[in-house]
PDB file of C-alpha atoms in Angstrom:
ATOM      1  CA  UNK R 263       6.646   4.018  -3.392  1.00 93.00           C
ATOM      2  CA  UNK R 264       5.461   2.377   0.139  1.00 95.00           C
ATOM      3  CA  UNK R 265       2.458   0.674  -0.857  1.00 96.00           C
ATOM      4  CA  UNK R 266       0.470  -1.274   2.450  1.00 94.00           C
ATOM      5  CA  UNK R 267      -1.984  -4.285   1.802  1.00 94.00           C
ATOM      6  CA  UNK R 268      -4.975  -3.709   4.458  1.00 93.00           C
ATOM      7  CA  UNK R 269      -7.949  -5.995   5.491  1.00 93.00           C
ATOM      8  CA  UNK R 270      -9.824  -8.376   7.860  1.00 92.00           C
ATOM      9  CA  UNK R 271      -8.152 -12.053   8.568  1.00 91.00           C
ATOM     10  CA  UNK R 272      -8.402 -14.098   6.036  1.00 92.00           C
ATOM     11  CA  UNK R 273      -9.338 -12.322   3.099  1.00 95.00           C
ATOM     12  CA  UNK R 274      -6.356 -13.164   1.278  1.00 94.00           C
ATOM     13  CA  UNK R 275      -4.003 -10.201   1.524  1.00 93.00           C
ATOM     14  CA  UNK R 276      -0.431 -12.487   1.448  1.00 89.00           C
ATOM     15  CA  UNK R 277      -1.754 -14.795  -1.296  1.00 91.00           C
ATOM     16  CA  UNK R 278      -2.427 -11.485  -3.450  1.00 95.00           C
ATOM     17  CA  UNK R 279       0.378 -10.280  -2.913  1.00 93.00           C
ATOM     18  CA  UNK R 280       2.606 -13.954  -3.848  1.00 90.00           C
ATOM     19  CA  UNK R 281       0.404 -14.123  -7.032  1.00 93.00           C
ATOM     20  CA  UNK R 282       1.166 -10.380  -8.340  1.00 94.00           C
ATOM     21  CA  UNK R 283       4.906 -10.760  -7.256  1.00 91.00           C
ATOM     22  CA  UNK R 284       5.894 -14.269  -7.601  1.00 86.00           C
ATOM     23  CA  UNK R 285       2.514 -15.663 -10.586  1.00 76.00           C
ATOM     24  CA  UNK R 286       2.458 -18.697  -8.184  1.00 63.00           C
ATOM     25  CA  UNK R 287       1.045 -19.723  -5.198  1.00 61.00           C
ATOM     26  CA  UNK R 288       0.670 -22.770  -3.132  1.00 55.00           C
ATOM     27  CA  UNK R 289      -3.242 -22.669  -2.944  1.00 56.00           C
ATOM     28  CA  UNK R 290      -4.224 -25.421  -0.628  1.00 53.00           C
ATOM     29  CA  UNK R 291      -7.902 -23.715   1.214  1.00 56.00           C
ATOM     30  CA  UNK R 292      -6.268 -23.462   4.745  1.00 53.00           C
ATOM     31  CA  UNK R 293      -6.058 -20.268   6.519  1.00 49.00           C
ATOM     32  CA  UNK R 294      -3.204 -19.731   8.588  1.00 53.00           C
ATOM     33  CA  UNK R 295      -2.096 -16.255  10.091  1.00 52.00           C
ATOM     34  CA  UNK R 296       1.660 -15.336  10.387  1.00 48.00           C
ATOM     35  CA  UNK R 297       2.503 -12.765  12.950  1.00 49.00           C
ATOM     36  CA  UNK R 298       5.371 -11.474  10.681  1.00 57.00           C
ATOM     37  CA  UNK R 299       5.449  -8.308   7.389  1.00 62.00           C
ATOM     38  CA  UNK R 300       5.627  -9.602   4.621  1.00 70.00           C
ATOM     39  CA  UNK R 301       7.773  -7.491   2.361  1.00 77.00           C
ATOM     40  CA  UNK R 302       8.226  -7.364  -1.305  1.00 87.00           C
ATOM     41  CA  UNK R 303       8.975  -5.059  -4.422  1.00 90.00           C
ATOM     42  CA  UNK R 304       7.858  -5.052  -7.397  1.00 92.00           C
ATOM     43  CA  UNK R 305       9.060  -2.324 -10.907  1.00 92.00           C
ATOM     44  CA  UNK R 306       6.156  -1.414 -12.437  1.00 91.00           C
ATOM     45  CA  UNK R 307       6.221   0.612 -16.260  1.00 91.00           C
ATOM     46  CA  UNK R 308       3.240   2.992 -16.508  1.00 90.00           C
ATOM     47  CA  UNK R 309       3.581   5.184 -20.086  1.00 88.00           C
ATOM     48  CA  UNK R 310       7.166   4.914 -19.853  1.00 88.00           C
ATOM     49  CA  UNK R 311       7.682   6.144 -16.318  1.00 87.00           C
ATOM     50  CA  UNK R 312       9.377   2.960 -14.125  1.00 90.00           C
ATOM     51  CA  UNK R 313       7.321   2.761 -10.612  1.00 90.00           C
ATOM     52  CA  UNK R 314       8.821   0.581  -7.953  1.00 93.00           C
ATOM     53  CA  UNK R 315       6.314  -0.533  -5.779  1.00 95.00           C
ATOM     54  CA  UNK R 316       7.300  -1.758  -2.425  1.00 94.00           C
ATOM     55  CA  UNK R 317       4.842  -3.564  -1.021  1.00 94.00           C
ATOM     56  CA  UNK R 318       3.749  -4.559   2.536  1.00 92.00           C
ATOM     57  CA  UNK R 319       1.550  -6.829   4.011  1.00 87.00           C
ATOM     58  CA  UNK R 320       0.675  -6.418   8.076  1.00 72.00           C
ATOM     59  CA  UNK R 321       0.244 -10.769   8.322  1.00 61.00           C
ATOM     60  CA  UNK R 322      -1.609 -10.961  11.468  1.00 54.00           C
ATOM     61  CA  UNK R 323      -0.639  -7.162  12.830  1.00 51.00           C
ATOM     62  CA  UNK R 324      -4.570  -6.332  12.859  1.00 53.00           C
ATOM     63  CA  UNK R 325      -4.260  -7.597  16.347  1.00 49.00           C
ATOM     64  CA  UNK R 326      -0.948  -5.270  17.314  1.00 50.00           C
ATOM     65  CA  UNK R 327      -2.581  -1.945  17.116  1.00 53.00           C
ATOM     66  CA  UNK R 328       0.619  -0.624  18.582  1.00 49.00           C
ATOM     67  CA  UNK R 329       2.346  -1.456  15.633  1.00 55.00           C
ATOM     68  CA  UNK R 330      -0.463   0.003  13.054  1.00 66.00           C
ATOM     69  CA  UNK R 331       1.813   3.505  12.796  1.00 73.00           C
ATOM     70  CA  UNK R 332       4.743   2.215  12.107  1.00 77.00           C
ATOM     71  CA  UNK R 333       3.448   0.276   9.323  1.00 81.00           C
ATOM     72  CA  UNK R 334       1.702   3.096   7.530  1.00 87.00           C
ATOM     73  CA  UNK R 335       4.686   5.381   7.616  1.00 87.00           C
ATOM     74  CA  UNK R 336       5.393   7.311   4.618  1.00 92.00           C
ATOM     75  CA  UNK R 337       2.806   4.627   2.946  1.00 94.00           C
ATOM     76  CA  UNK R 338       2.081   6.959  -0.137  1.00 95.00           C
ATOM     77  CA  UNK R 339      -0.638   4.054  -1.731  1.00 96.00           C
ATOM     78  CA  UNK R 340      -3.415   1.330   0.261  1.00 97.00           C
ATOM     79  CA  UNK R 341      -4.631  -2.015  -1.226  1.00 97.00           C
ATOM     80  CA  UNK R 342      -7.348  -2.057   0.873  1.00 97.00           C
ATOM     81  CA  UNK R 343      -9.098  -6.061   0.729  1.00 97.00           C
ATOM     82  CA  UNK R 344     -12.353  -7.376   1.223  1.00 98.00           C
ATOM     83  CA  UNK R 345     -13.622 -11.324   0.632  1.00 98.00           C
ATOM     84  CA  UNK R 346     -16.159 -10.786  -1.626  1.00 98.00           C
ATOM     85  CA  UNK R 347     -18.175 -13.960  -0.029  1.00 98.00           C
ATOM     86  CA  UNK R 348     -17.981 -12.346   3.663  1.00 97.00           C
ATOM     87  CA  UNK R 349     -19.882  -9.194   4.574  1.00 98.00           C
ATOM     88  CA  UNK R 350     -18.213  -8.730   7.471  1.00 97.00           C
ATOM     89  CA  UNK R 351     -14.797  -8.301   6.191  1.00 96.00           C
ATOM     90  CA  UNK R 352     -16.898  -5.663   3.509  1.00 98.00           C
ATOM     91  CA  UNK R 353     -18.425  -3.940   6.368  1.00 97.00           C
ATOM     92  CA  UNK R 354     -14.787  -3.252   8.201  1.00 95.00           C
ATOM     93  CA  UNK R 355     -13.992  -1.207   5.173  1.00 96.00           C
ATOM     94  CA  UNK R 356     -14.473   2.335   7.083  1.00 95.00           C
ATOM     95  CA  UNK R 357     -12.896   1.101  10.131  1.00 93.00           C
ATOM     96  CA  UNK R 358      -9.668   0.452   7.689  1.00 93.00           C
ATOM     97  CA  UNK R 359     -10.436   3.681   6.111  1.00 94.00           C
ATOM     98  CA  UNK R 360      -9.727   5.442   9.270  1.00 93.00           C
ATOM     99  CA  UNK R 361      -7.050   3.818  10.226  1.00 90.00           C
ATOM    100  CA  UNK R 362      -5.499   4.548   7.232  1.00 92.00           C
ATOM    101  CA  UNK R 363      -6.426   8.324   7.743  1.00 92.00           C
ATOM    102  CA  UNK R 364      -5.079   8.151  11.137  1.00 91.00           C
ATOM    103  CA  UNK R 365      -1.835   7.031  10.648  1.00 90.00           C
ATOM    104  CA  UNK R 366      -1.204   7.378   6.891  1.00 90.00           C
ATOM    105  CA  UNK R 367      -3.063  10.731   6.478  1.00 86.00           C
ATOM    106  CA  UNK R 368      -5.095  11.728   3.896  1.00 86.00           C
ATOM    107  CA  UNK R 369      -2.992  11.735   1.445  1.00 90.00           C
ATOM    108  CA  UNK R 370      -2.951   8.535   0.012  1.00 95.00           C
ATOM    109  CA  UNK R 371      -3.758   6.636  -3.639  1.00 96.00           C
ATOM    110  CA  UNK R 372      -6.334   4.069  -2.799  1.00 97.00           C
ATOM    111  CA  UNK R 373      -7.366   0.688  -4.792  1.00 98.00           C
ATOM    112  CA  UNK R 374     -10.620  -0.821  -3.075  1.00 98.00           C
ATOM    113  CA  UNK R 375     -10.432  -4.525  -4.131  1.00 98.00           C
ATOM    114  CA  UNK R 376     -13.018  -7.719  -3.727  1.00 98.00           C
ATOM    115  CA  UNK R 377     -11.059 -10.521  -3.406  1.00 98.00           C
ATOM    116  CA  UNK R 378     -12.345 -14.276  -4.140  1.00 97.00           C
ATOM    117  CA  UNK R 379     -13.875 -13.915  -7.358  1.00 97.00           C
ATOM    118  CA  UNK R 380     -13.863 -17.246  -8.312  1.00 96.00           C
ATOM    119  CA  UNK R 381     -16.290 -18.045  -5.691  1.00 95.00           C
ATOM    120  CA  UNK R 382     -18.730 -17.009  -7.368  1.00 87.00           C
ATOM    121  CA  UNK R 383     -22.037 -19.018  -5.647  1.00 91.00           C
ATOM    122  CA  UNK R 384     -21.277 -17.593  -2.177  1.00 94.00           C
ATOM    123  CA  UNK R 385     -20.737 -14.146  -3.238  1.00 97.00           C
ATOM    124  CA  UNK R 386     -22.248 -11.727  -0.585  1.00 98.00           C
ATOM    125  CA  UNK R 387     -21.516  -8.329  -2.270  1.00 98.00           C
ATOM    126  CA  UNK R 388     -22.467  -7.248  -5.510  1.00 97.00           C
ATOM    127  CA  UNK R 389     -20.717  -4.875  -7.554  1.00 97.00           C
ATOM    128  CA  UNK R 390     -22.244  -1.920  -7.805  1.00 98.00           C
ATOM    129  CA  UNK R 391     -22.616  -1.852  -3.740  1.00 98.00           C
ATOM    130  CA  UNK R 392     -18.451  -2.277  -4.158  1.00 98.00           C
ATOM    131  CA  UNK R 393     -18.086   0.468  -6.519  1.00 98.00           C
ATOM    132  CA  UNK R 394     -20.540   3.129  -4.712  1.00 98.00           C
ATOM    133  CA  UNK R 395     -18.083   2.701  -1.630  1.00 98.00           C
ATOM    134  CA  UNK R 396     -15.327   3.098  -3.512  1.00 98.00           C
ATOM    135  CA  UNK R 397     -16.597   6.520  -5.236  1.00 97.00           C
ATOM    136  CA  UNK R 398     -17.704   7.643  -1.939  1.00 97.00           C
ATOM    137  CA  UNK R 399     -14.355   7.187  -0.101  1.00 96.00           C
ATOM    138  CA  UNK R 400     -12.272   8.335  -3.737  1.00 95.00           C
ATOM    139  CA  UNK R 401     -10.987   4.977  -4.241  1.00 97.00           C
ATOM    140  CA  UNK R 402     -10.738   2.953  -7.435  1.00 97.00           C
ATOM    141  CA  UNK R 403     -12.355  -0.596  -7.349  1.00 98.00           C
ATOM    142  CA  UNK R 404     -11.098  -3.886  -8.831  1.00 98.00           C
ATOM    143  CA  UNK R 405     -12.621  -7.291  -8.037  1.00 98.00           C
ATOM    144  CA  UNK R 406     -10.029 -10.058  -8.682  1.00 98.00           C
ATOM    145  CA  UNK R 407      -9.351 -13.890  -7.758  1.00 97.00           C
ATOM    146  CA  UNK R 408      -5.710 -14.270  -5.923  1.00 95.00           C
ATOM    147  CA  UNK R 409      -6.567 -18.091  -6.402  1.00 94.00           C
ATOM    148  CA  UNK R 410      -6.684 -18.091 -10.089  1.00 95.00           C
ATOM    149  CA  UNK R 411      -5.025 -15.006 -10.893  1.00 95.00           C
ATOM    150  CA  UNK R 412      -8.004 -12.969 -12.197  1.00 97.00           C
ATOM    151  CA  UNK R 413      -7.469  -9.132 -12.471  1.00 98.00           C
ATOM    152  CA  UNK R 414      -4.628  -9.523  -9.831  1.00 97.00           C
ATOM    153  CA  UNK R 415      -1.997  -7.452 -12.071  1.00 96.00           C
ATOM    154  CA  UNK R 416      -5.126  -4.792 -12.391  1.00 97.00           C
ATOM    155  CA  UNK R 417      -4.977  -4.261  -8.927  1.00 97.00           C
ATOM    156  CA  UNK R 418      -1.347  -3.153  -8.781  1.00 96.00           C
ATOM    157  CA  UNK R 419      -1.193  -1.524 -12.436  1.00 95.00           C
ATOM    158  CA  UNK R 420      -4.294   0.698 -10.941  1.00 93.00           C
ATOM    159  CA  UNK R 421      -2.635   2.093  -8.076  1.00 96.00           C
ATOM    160  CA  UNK R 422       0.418   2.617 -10.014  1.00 95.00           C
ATOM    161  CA  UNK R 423      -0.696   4.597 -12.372  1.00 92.00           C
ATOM    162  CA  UNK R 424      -1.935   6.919  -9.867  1.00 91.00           C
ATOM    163  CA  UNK R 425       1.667   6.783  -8.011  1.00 92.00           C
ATOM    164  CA  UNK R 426       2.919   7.498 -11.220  1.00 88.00           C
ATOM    165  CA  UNK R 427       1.805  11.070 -10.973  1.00 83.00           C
ATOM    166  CA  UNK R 428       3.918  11.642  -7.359  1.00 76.00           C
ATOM    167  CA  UNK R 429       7.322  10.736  -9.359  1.00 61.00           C
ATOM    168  CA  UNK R 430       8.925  14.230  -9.960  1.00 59.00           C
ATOM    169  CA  UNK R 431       9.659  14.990 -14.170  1.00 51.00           C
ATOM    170  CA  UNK R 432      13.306  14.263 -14.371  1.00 51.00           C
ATOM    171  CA  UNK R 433      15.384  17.593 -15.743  1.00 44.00           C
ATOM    172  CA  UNK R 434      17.708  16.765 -18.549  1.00 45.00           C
ATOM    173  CA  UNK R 435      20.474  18.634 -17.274  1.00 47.00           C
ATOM    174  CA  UNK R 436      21.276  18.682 -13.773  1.00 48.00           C
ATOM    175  CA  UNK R 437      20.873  21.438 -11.571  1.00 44.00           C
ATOM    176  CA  UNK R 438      24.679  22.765 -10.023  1.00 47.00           C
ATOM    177  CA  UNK R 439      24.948  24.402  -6.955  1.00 43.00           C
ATOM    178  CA  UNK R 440      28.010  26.573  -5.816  1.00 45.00           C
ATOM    179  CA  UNK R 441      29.499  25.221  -3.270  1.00 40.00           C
ATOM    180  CA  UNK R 442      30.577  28.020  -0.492  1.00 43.00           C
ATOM    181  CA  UNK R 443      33.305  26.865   1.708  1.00 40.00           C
ATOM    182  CA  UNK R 444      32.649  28.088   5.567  1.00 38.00           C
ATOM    183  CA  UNK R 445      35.323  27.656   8.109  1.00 41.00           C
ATOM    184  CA  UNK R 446      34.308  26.968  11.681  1.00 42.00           C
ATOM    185  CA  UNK R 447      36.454  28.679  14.713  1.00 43.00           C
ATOM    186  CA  UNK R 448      36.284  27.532  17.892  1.00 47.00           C
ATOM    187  CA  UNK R 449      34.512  29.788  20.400  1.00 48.00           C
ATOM    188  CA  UNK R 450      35.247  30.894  23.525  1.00 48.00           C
ATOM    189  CA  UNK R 451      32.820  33.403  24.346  1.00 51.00           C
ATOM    190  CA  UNK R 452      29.615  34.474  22.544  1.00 48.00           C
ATOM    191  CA  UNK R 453      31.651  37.877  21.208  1.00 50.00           C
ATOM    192  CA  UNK R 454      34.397  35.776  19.830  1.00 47.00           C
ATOM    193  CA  UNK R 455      32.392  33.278  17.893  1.00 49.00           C
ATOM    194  CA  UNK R 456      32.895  33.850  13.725  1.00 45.00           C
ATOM    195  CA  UNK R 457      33.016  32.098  10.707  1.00 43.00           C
ATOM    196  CA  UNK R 458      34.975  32.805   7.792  1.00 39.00           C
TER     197      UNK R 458
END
C-alpha cells in the first residue's frame, strides 16, 4: 500500500519517517532539504491481517510541482504533517489537501498529524483546533514527537488499520479457470481471417 508523507519544509516529514522505520535518528536541530524521495517499507500486523506499507517522502519536491503527480500515483494513504509550533505550516493544510485531491483523488485514507510535540512552550496550535480540521476534511489526527519518538508508531498503526480494510479476504481454495486454447491464422484478407 503506497503511502505519501506530505507537508511544508521543515516540519519533519524524513525524520518521521527514520524514527517509525529505522527507531533512530541522528537528531542534531539543523534543517537541511534533500532534493531526492525518500523511500522505505515497512510490514505492519493489524488483527492478524499483514499490511506492507511503502512509504514515500517528496524531500524537497514541494518546489517541483511537475513532479507532484507522479508522486501521488496509485498513493492509496497520506501522512499529511504540520509543526505544531508554526502556524503557517498548519495553515497550508488545505492547500495539501487539494493537492492530494488533485492528483491522488479522493479516494484516499488520511492521518492528519502535529509534529514537534516535545516543544511544548512554543506550541502555536492547540488540539482541539487540530482535531476540528481533521473531522472536517475526514481525517484521523495524531500529535507525535519524531525527536523523541512520541506517538510516532500511532501515526502509521492509524492509517494502517484503515488500509487494512482495502486488502481483499483471501479465499481458501483457489479459484481455477479453464484454460481455452485459441489458434491464430495468419490473414490475408478481412474474409479469410479465423481462429480456431
Amino acid at each position: 500500500m503506497k503511502v505519501i508523507v506530505v507537508g511544508d519544509l521543515g516540519v519533519g516529514k524524513t525524520t518521521l519517517l527514520l524514527r517509525y522505520t529505522n527507531d533512530r535518528v541522528a537528531f542534531d536541530n539543523t534543517f537541511e532539504t534533500t532534493l531526492t524521495v525518500y523511500f522505505s517499507s515497512k510490514i505492519v500486523d493489524v488483527s492478524g491481517v499483514k499490511v506492507k506499507l511503502q512509504l514515500w517522502d517528496t524531500q524537497g519536491q514541494e518546489y517541483r510541482q511537475t513532479m507532484a503527480k507522479g508522486h501521488y500515483r496509485n498513493a492509496v494513504g497520506i501522512v499529511m504533517v504540520f509543526d505544531l509550533t508554526r502556524k503557517s505550516s498548519f495553515d497550508n493544510i488545505q492547500r495539501w489537501l487539494n493537492q492530494v485531491h488533485e492528483h491522488a483523488g479522493e479516494d484516499v485514507d488520511i492521518v492528519l498529524v502535529g509534529n514537534k510535540l516535545d516543544l511544548v512552550e512554543g506550541r502555536a496550535i492547540d488540539h482541539e483546533t487540530a482535531s476540528s480540521l481533521a473531522q472536517t476534511i475526514g481525517a484521523m489526527y495524531v500529535e507525535c514527537s519524531a525527536k523523541t519518538g512520541a506517538n510516532v508508531d500511532l501515526v502509521f498503526t492509524s492509517l494502517a488499520s484503515k488500509l487494512a480494510n482495502r486488502v481483499p479476504v483471501q479465499q481458501e481454495e483457489p479459484v481455477r479457470l479453464q484454460s481455452e486454447t485459441f489458434v491464430e491464422v495468419p490473414c490475408f484478407g478481412k474474409d479469410t481471417c479465423s481462429s480456431f
